[in-house]
Amino acid sequence: MEHHRSTSPQTLVPLLRALPKVELHRHLEGSLRLSTVAEIAQAYHLALPEDIERLRPLVQMTPGDDLSAETFIAKFGVLRSFYRSPEIIDRVAYEAVADAAAEHIVYLELRFTPLALAREMGFPLAEVADWVLAAVRRAEADFGITARLIVSMNRHESPQLGEQCVDIAIERMDRGVVGVDLAGLENHYAGSPFAPAFRKAREAGLAITIHAGEWAGPESVLEAVEELGAMRLGHGVRVIEAPSVAALVRERGIALEVCPTSNIQTGVVKSLDEHPLRALYQMGLLTTINTDDPQVSATTLTNEYLVAMQHLDFTLEDIKQHVLNAAQAAFLPAAEREDLIRRLRAELDPARQASSTSSSP
Ligand code: HPA
Ligand code: ZN
């Protein structure tokens, strides 16, 4: 077996950057360019530093920060003051898709939190959703990427507003919304108050992903699967603590949206070398690799793949398998999902594709 702990990042990064990729777990609110954030601070005379380096620690995890859920979530609180106009919301959504396309993400599921974007200015939730959808559609056309949307709610906010968000998602299923998500402080808030909202989403045909098994243990994963109908898990890595729950997740083919750097920054895992991704993969779970919040975490999907190779003994073949796993777990209709998988197989393995083509009569 090839080992990559010793292969230099200078060799691996261009290789990984060029790979066609699939991203299933990326929050719009965690994807703002720092340069855009600084420009907004300036243009709107916000009571915040305009200088990028002074702004950075307010909106990005920085050495010396507490490695905790609370510190991490606090960055999103600061970012809420930047959503000042429809133009800004359009711009950040457009740039998030542009940045994904620039690192060769060919299929992106971008999740956004209508409440987070609407709060500061009191924008109607439905209008905020429309602005995001329109920007994403424009970026799709401009950058040749396929992007779908997931509407996200926070556990630490009201389930009544959660139901409103589900209605907003249902009304936009013909415009790129494919699923709903529950995020926020899993360590302090149960998911069960959101069960009626997720039941409604499921009955309307939306897919469901739940942040669970991140800041709480396997019992939270059981709640997500049994009470909320999770078809994928945001993180889910703490199923490693309960073999019976890990087995259930494996048997149901529930994909894990693993985000290694995020897990270090919020204190879920002590070090990258100890990350359970490798063990979960070897146990046969449907694992995928994602960024979570590229700006807040100062990472990219390319870098998360690199981390898996450098810290978890993943080979390039393992990385390619994770791209295919993500395509398999995409919230797309079966025919579109199969098209995506076929396209990725061809691009990830041109040699095999060429030989199988040439051997056909
Ligand atoms: N967990 C919970 N809430 C979040 C996260 C996360 O990883 N990222 C953004 N909001
Ligand atoms: Zn997340």
mmCIF file of N, CA, C and O and ligand atoms in Angstrom, residues 25-27 72 76 111 152 181-184 211 214-215 234-235 257 259 262 291-293, ligand 2:
data_model
loop_
_atom_site.group_PDB
_atom_site.id
_atom_site.type_symbol
_atom_site.label_atom_id
_atom_site.label_comp_id
_atom_site.label_asym_id
_atom_site.label_seq_id
_atom_site.Cartn_x
_atom_site.Cartn_y
_atom_site.Cartn_z
ATOM 1 N N HIS A 25 -21.606 18.957 2.741
ATOM 2 C CA HIS A 25 -21.830 19.660 4.021
ATOM 3 C C HIS A 25 -21.038 20.961 4.057
ATOM 4 O O HIS A 25 -19.888 20.995 4.487
ATOM 5 N N ARG A 26 -21.661 22.017 3.553
ATOM 6 C CA ARG A 26 -21.026 23.345 3.579
ATOM 7 C C ARG A 26 -22.096 24.384 3.883
ATOM 8 O O ARG A 26 -23.107 24.475 3.189
ATOM 9 N N HIS A 27 -21.864 25.156 4.950
ATOM 10 C CA HIS A 27 -22.800 26.208 5.336
ATOM 11 C C HIS A 27 -22.450 27.506 4.617
ATOM 12 O O HIS A 27 -21.296 27.957 4.676
ATOM 13 N N PHE A 72 -16.985 28.342 18.525
ATOM 14 C CA PHE A 72 -17.198 28.167 17.080
ATOM 15 C C PHE A 72 -18.490 28.868 16.649
ATOM 16 O O PHE A 72 -18.501 29.665 15.705
ATOM 17 N N PHE A 76 -20.423 32.764 14.090
ATOM 18 C CA PHE A 76 -21.621 32.958 13.245
ATOM 19 C C PHE A 76 -22.470 34.110 13.770
ATOM 20 O O PHE A 76 -23.142 34.794 13.004
ATOM 21 N N ARG A 111 -25.822 24.535 2.235
ATOM 22 C CA ARG A 111 -26.933 24.744 3.171
ATOM 23 C C ARG A 111 -26.912 26.176 3.681
ATOM 24 O O ARG A 111 -25.848 26.774 3.820
ATOM 25 N N SER A 152 -31.443 25.135 6.463
ATOM 26 C CA SER A 152 -30.974 24.727 7.784
ATOM 27 C C SER A 152 -31.671 25.515 8.895
ATOM 28 O O SER A 152 -31.985 26.699 8.722
ATOM 29 N N ASP A 181 -32.150 20.649 7.197
ATOM 30 C CA ASP A 181 -31.075 20.300 8.135
ATOM 31 C C ASP A 181 -31.365 20.899 9.502
ATOM 32 O O ASP A 181 -32.004 21.945 9.601
ATOM 33 N N LEU A 182 -30.871 20.239 10.534
ATOM 34 C CA LEU A 182 -30.901 20.805 11.889
ATOM 35 C C LEU A 182 -29.460 20.957 12.368
ATOM 36 O O LEU A 182 -28.701 19.985 12.395
ATOM 37 N N ALA A 183 -29.085 22.192 12.707
ATOM 38 C CA ALA A 183 -27.719 22.473 13.176
ATOM 39 C C ALA A 183 -27.805 23.070 14.581
ATOM 40 O O ALA A 183 -28.833 22.963 15.251
ATOM 41 N N GLY A 184 -26.722 23.701 15.028
ATOM 42 C CA GLY A 184 -26.748 24.400 16.316
ATOM 43 C C GLY A 184 -26.263 23.554 17.475
ATOM 44 O O GLY A 184 -25.638 22.516 17.279
ATOM 45 N N HIS A 211 -27.440 17.411 11.995
ATOM 46 C CA HIS A 211 -26.182 17.455 12.746
ATOM 47 C C HIS A 211 -26.385 16.645 14.023
ATOM 48 O O HIS A 211 -27.114 17.073 14.923
ATOM 49 N N GLU A 214 -22.052 14.774 16.979
ATOM 50 C CA GLU A 214 -20.943 15.724 16.890
ATOM 51 C C GLU A 214 -20.661 16.267 18.300
ATOM 52 O O GLU A 214 -19.677 15.924 18.916
ATOM 53 N N TRP A 215 -21.577 17.078 18.793
ATOM 54 C CA TRP A 215 -21.401 17.675 20.127
ATOM 55 C C TRP A 215 -22.176 16.916 21.186
ATOM 56 O O TRP A 215 -22.234 17.308 22.343
ATOM 57 N N GLY A 234 -25.001 14.960 9.786
ATOM 58 C CA GLY A 234 -23.951 15.964 9.831
ATOM 59 C C GLY A 234 -22.951 15.514 10.882
ATOM 60 O O GLY A 234 -23.311 15.378 12.053
ATOM 61 N N HIS A 235 -21.759 15.174 10.438
ATOM 62 C CA HIS A 235 -20.698 14.611 11.290
ATOM 63 C C HIS A 235 -21.014 13.154 11.627
ATOM 64 O O HIS A 235 -20.557 12.264 10.941
ATOM 65 N N GLU A 257 -21.538 12.792 7.000
ATOM 66 C CA GLU A 257 -20.886 13.965 6.408
ATOM 67 C C GLU A 257 -19.761 14.377 7.358
ATOM 68 O O GLU A 257 -19.960 15.151 8.284
ATOM 69 N N CYS A 259 -16.362 16.082 8.677
ATOM 70 C CA CYS A 259 -15.656 17.356 8.470
ATOM 71 C C CYS A 259 -14.488 17.404 9.462
ATOM 72 O O CYS A 259 -14.646 17.934 10.575
ATOM 73 N N SER A 262 -13.157 20.842 11.242
ATOM 74 C CA SER A 262 -14.212 21.371 12.103
ATOM 75 C C SER A 262 -14.251 20.604 13.426
ATOM 76 O O SER A 262 -14.395 21.189 14.502
ATOM 77 N N THR A 291 -16.238 20.100 4.228
ATOM 78 C CA THR A 291 -15.552 21.212 4.907
ATOM 79 C C THR A 291 -16.310 21.770 6.113
ATOM 80 O O THR A 291 -15.684 22.333 7.008
ATOM 81 N N ASP A 292 -17.652 21.721 6.101
ATOM 82 C CA ASP A 292 -18.499 22.382 7.098
ATOM 83 C C ASP A 292 -18.527 23.901 6.844
ATOM 84 O O ASP A 292 -19.494 24.401 6.291
ATOM 85 N N ASP A 293 -17.477 24.603 7.254
ATOM 86 C CA ASP A 293 -17.461 26.073 7.202
ATOM 87 C C ASP A 293 -16.083 26.561 6.759
ATOM 88 O O ASP A 293 -15.250 26.926 7.601
HETATM 89 ZN ZN ZN B 2 -22.260 21.893 9.928
#
